[in-house]
PDB file of C-alpha atoms in Angstrom:
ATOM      1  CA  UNK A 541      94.350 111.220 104.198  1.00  0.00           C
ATOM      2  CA  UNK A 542      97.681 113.586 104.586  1.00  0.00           C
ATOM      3  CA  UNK A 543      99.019 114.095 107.883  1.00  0.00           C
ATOM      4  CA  UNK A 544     101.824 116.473 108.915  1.00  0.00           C
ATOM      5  CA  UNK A 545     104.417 116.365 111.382  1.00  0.00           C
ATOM      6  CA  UNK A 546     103.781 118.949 112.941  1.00  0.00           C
ATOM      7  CA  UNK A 547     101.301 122.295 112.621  1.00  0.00           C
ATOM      8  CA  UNK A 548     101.368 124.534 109.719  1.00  0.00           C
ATOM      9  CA  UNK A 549     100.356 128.268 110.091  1.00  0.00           C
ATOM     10  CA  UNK A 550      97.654 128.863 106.997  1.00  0.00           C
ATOM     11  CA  UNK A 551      99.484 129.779 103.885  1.00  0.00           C
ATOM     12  CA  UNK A 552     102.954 128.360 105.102  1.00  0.00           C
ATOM     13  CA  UNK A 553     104.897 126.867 102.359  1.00  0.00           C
ATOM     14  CA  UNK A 554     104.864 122.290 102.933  1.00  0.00           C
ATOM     15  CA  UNK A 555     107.533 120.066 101.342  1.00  0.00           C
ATOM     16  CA  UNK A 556     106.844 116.280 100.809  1.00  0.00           C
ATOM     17  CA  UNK A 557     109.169 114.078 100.382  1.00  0.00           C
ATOM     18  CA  UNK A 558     106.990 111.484  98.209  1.00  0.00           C
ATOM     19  CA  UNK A 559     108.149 108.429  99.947  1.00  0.00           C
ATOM     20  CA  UNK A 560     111.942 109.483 100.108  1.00  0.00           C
ATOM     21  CA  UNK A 561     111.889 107.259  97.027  1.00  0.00           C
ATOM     22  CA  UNK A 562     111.782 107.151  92.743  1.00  0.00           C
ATOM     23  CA  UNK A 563     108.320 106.546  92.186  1.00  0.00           C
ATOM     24  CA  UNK A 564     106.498 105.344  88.756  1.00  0.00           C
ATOM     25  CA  UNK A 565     104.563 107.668  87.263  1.00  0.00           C
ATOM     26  CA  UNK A 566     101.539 105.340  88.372  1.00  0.00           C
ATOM     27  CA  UNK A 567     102.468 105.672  91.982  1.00  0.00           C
ATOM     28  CA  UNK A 568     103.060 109.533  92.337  1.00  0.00           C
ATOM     29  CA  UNK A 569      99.391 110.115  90.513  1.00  0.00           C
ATOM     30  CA  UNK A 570      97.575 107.126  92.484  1.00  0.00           C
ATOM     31  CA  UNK A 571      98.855 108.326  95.453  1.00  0.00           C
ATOM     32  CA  UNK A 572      99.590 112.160  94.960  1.00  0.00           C
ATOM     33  CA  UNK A 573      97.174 112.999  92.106  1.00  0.00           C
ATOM     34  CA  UNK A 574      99.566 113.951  89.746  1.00  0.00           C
ATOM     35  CA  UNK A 575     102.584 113.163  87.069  1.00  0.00           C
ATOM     36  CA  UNK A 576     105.603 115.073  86.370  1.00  0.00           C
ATOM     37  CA  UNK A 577     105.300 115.992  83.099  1.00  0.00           C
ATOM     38  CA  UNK A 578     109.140 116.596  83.057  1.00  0.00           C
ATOM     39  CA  UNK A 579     109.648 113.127  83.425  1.00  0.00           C
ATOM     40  CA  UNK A 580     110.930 112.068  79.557  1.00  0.00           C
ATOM     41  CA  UNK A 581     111.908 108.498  80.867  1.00  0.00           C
ATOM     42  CA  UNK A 582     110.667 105.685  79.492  1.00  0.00           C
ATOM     43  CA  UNK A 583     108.624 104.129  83.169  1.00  0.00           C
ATOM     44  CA  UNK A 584     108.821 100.687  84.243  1.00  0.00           C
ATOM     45  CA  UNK A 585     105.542  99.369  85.702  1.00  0.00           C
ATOM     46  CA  UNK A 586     104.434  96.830  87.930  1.00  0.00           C
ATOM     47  CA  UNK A 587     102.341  94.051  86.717  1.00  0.00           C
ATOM     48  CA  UNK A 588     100.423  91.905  88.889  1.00  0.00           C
ATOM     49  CA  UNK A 589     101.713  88.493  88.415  1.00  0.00           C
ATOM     50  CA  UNK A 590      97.305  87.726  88.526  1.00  0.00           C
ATOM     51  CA  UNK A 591      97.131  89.091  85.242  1.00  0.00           C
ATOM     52  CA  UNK A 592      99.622  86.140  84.386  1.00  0.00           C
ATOM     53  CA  UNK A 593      97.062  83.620  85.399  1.00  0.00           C
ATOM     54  CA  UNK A 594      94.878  81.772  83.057  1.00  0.00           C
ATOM     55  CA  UNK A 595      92.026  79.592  83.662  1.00  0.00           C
ATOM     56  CA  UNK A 596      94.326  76.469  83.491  1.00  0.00           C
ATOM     57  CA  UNK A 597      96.635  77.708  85.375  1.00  0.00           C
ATOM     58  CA  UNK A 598      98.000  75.005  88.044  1.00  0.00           C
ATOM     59  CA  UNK A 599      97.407  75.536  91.542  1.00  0.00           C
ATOM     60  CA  UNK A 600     100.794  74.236  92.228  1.00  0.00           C
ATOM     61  CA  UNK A 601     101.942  77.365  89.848  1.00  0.00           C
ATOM     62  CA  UNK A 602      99.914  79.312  91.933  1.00  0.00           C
ATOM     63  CA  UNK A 603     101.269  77.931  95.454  1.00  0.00           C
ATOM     64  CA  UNK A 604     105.134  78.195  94.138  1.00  0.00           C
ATOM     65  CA  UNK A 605     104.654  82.633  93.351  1.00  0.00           C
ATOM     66  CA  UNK A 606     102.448  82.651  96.524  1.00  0.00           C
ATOM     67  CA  UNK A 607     105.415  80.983  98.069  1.00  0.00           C
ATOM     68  CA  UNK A 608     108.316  83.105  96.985  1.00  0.00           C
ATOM     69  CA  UNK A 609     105.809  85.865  97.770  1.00  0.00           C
ATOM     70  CA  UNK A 610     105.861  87.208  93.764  1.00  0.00           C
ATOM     71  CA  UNK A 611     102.742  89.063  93.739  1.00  0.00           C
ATOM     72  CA  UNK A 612     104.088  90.990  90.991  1.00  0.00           C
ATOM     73  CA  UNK A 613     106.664  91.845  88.709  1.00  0.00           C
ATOM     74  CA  UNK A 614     108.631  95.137  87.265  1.00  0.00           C
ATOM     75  CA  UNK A 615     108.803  95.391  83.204  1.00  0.00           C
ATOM     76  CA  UNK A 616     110.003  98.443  81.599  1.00  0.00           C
ATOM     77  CA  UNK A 617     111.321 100.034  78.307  1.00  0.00           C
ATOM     78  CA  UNK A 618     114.777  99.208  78.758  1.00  0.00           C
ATOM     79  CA  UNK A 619     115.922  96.908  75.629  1.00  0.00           C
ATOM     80  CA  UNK A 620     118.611  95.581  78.432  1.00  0.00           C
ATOM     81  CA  UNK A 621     116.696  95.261  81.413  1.00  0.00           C
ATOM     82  CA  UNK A 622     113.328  95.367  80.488  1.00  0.00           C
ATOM     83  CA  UNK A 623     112.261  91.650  81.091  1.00  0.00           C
ATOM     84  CA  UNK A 624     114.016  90.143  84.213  1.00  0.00           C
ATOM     85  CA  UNK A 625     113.936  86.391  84.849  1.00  0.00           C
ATOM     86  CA  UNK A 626     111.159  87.254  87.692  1.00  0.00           C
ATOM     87  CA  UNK A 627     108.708  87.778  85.240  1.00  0.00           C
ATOM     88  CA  UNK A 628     109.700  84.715  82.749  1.00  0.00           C
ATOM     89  CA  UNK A 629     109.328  83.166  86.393  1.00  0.00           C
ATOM     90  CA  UNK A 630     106.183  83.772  86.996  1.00  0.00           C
ATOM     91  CA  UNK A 631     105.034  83.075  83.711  1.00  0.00           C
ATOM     92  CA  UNK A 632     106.719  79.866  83.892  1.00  0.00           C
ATOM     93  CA  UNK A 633     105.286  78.804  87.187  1.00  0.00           C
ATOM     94  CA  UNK A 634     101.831  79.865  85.696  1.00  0.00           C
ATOM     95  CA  UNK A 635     102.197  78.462  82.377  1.00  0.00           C
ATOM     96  CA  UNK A 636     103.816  74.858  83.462  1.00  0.00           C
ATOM     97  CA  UNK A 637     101.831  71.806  83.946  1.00  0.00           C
ATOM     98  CA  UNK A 638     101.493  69.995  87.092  1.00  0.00           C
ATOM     99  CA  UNK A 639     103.473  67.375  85.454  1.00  0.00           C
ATOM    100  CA  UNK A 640     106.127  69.853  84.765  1.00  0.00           C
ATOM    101  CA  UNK A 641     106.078  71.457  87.736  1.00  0.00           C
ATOM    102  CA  UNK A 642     106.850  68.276  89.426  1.00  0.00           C
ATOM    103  CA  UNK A 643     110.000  67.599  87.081  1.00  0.00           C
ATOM    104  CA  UNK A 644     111.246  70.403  88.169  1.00  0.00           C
ATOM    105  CA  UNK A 645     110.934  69.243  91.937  1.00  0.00           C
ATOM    106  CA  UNK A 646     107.636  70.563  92.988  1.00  0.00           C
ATOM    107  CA  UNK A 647     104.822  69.522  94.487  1.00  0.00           C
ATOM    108  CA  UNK A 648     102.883  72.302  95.702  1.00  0.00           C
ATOM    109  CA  UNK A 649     103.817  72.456  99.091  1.00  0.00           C
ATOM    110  CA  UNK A 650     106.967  73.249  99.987  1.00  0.00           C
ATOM    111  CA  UNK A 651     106.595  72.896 103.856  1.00  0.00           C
ATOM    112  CA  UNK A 652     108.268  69.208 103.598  1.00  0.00           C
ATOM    113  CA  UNK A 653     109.212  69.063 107.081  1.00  0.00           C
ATOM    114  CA  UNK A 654     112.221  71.878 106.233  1.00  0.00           C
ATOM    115  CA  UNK A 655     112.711  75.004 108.445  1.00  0.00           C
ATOM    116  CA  UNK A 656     111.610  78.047 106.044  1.00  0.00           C
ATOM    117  CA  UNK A 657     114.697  78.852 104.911  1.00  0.00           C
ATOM    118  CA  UNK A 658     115.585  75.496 103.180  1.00  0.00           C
ATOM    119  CA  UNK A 659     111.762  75.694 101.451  1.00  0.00           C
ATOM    120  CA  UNK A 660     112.482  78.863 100.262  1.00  0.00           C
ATOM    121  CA  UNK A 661     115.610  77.554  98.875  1.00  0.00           C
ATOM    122  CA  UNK A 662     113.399  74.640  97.052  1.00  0.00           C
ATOM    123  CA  UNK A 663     110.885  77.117  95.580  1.00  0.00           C
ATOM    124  CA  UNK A 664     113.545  79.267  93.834  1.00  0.00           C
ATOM    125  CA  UNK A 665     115.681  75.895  92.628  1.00  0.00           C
ATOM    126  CA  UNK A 666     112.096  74.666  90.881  1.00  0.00           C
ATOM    127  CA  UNK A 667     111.881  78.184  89.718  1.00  0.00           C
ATOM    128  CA  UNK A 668     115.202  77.871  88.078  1.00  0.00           C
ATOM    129  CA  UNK A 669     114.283  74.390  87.244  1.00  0.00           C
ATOM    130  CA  UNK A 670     111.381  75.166  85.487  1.00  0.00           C
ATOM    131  CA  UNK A 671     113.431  77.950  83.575  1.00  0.00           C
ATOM    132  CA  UNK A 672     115.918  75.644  82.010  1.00  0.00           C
ATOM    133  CA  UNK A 673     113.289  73.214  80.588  1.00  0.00           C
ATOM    134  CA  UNK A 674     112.763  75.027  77.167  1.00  0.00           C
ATOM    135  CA  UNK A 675     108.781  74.066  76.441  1.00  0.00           C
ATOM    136  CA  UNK A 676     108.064  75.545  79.865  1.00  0.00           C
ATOM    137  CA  UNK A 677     110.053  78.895  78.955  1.00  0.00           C
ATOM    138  CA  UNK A 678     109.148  79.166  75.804  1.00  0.00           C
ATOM    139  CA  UNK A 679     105.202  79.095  76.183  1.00  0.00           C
ATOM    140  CA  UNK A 680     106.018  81.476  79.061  1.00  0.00           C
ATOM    141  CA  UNK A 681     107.446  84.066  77.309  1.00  0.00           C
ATOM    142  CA  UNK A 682     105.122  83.674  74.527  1.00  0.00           C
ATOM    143  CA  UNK A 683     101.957  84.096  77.620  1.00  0.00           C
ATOM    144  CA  UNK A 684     104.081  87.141  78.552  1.00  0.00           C
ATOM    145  CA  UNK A 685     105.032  89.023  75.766  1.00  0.00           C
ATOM    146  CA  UNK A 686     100.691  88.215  74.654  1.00  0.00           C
ATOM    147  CA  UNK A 687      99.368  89.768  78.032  1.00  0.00           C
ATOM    148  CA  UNK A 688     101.835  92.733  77.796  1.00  0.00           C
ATOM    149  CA  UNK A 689     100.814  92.969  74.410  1.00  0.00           C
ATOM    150  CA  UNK A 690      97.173  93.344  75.719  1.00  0.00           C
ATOM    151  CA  UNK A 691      97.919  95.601  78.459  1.00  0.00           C
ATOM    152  CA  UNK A 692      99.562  97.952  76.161  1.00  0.00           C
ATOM    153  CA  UNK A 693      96.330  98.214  73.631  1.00  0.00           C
ATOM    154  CA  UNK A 694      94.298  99.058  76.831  1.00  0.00           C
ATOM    155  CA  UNK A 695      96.853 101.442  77.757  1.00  0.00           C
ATOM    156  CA  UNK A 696      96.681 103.045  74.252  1.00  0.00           C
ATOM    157  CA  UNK A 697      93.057 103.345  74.252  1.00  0.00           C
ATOM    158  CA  UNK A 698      93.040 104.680  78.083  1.00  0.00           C
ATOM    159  CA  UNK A 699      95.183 107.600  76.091  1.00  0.00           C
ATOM    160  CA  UNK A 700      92.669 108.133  73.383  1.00  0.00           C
ATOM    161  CA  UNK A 701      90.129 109.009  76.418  1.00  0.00           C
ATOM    162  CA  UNK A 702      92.013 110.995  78.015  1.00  0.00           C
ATOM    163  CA  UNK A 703      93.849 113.089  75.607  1.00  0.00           C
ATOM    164  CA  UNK A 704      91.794 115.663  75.326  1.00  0.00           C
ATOM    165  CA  UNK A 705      91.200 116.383  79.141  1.00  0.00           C
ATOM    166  CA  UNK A 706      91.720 119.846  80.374  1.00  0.00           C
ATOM    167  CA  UNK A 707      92.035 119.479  84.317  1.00  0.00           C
ATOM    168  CA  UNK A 708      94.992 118.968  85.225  1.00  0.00           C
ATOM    169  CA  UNK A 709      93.987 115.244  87.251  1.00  0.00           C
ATOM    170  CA  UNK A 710      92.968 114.099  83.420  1.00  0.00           C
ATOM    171  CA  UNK A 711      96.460 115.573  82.294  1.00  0.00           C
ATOM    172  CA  UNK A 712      98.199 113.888  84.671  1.00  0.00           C
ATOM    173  CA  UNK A 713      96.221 110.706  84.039  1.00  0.00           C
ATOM    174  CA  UNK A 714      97.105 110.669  80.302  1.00  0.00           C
ATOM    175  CA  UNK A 715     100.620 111.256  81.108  1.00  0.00           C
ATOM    176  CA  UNK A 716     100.554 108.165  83.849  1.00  0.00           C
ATOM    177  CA  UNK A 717      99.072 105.945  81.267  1.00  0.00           C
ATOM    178  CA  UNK A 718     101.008 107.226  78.529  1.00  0.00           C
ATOM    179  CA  UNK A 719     104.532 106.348  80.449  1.00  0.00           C
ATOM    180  CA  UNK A 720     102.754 102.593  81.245  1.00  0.00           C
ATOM    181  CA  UNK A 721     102.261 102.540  77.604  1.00  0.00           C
ATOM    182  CA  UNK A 722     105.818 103.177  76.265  1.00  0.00           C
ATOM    183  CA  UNK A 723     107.044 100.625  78.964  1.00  0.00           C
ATOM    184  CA  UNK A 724     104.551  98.185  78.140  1.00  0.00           C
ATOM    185  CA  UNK A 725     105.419  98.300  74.511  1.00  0.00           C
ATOM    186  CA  UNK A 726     109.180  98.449  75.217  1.00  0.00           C
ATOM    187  CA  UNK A 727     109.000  95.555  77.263  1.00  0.00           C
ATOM    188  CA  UNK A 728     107.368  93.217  74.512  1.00  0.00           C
ATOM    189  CA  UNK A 729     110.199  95.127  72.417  1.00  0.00           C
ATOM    190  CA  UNK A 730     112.714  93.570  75.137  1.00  0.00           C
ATOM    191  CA  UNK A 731     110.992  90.540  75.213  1.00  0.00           C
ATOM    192  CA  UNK A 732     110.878  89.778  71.525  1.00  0.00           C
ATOM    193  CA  UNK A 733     114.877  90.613  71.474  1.00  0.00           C
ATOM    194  CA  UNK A 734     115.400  88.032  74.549  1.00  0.00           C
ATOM    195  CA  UNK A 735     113.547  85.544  72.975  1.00  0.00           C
ATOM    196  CA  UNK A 736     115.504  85.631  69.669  1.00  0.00           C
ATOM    197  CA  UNK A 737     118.710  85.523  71.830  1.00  0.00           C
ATOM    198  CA  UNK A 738     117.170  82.181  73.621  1.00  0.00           C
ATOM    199  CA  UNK A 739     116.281  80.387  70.341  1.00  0.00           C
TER     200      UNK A 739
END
């Protein structure tokens, strides 16, 4: 529900701040019911780092992101910036066998006797571990740039259904999912140019 600081007298003019933040395009029409249609810039979204997993996915995988608490990760259009090493991360730590995983240091549990802080420490060295072993990184940014690929065709067809909506919550919707699409495509654009750099 909306709640107000204080009373209004009927008809008085409200401000919101929308979270004092810069909010996706997603966020201000989940939570406000709209999408500023002025808004030209390409979006970055969040994807949950579960739409990483696959059915063979390691539980140790799964136990380092719940670890370093990466429940999910930004992409956006940005040829530059578009694909940061938290999502190869998490598509590495999803991707990587348990073998792997343990060449890189980890065994599932990072409690080890250490205070928090040293664990912690451990989960992002066998992150960075697993992204210098070039079989792990390079089936993870394949898995990557493949599920963005797929989120983006279900973003293009969520367009088609909503393109011709005349309320202004379908408007808004089409414009939400048509700023996740350009970032979703933009991303496996960045993608594809980081993974030619790698080779």
């Amino acid at each position: 529900g909306v709640r107000a600081h204080c009373d209004y007298d009927a008809g008085e003019q409200v401000y919101d701040s929308f979270a004092g933040a810069k909010l996706l395009a997603s966020d201000t029409f989940v939570r406000y019911g709209f999408v500023d249609l002025r808004n030209g810039d390409p979006e970055a979204i969040r994807v949950p780092t579960s739409a990483l997993r696959l059915p063979e996915s390691s539980e140790a995988g799964i136990a380092l992101l719940d670890y370093l608490q990466l429940s999910d990760v930004t992409v956006s259009a940005d040829a530059t910036s578009g694909i940061g090493d938290d999502a190869i991360g998490a598509a590495a730590a999803l991707t990587a066998t348990d073998d792997e995983l343990a060449e890189a240091g980890w065994s599932g549990d990072a409690k080890h006797d250490n205070d928090d802080a040293s664990s912690a420490a451990l989960a992002e060295d066998v992150l960075a571990s697993l992204l210098s072993l070039a079989p792990v990184r390079a089936r993870a940014s394949s898995h990557l740039q493949a599920t963005l690929s797929s989120m983006a065709a279900h973003a293009d067809l969520a367009i088609e259904r909503t393109k011709d909506g005349s309320s202004f919550v379908v408007a808004s919707a089409h414009a939400s999912v048509r700023n996740e699409s350009c970032a979703l495509h933009g991303a496996v654009r960045a993608l594809e140019l980081r993974r030619k750099r790698d080779i």
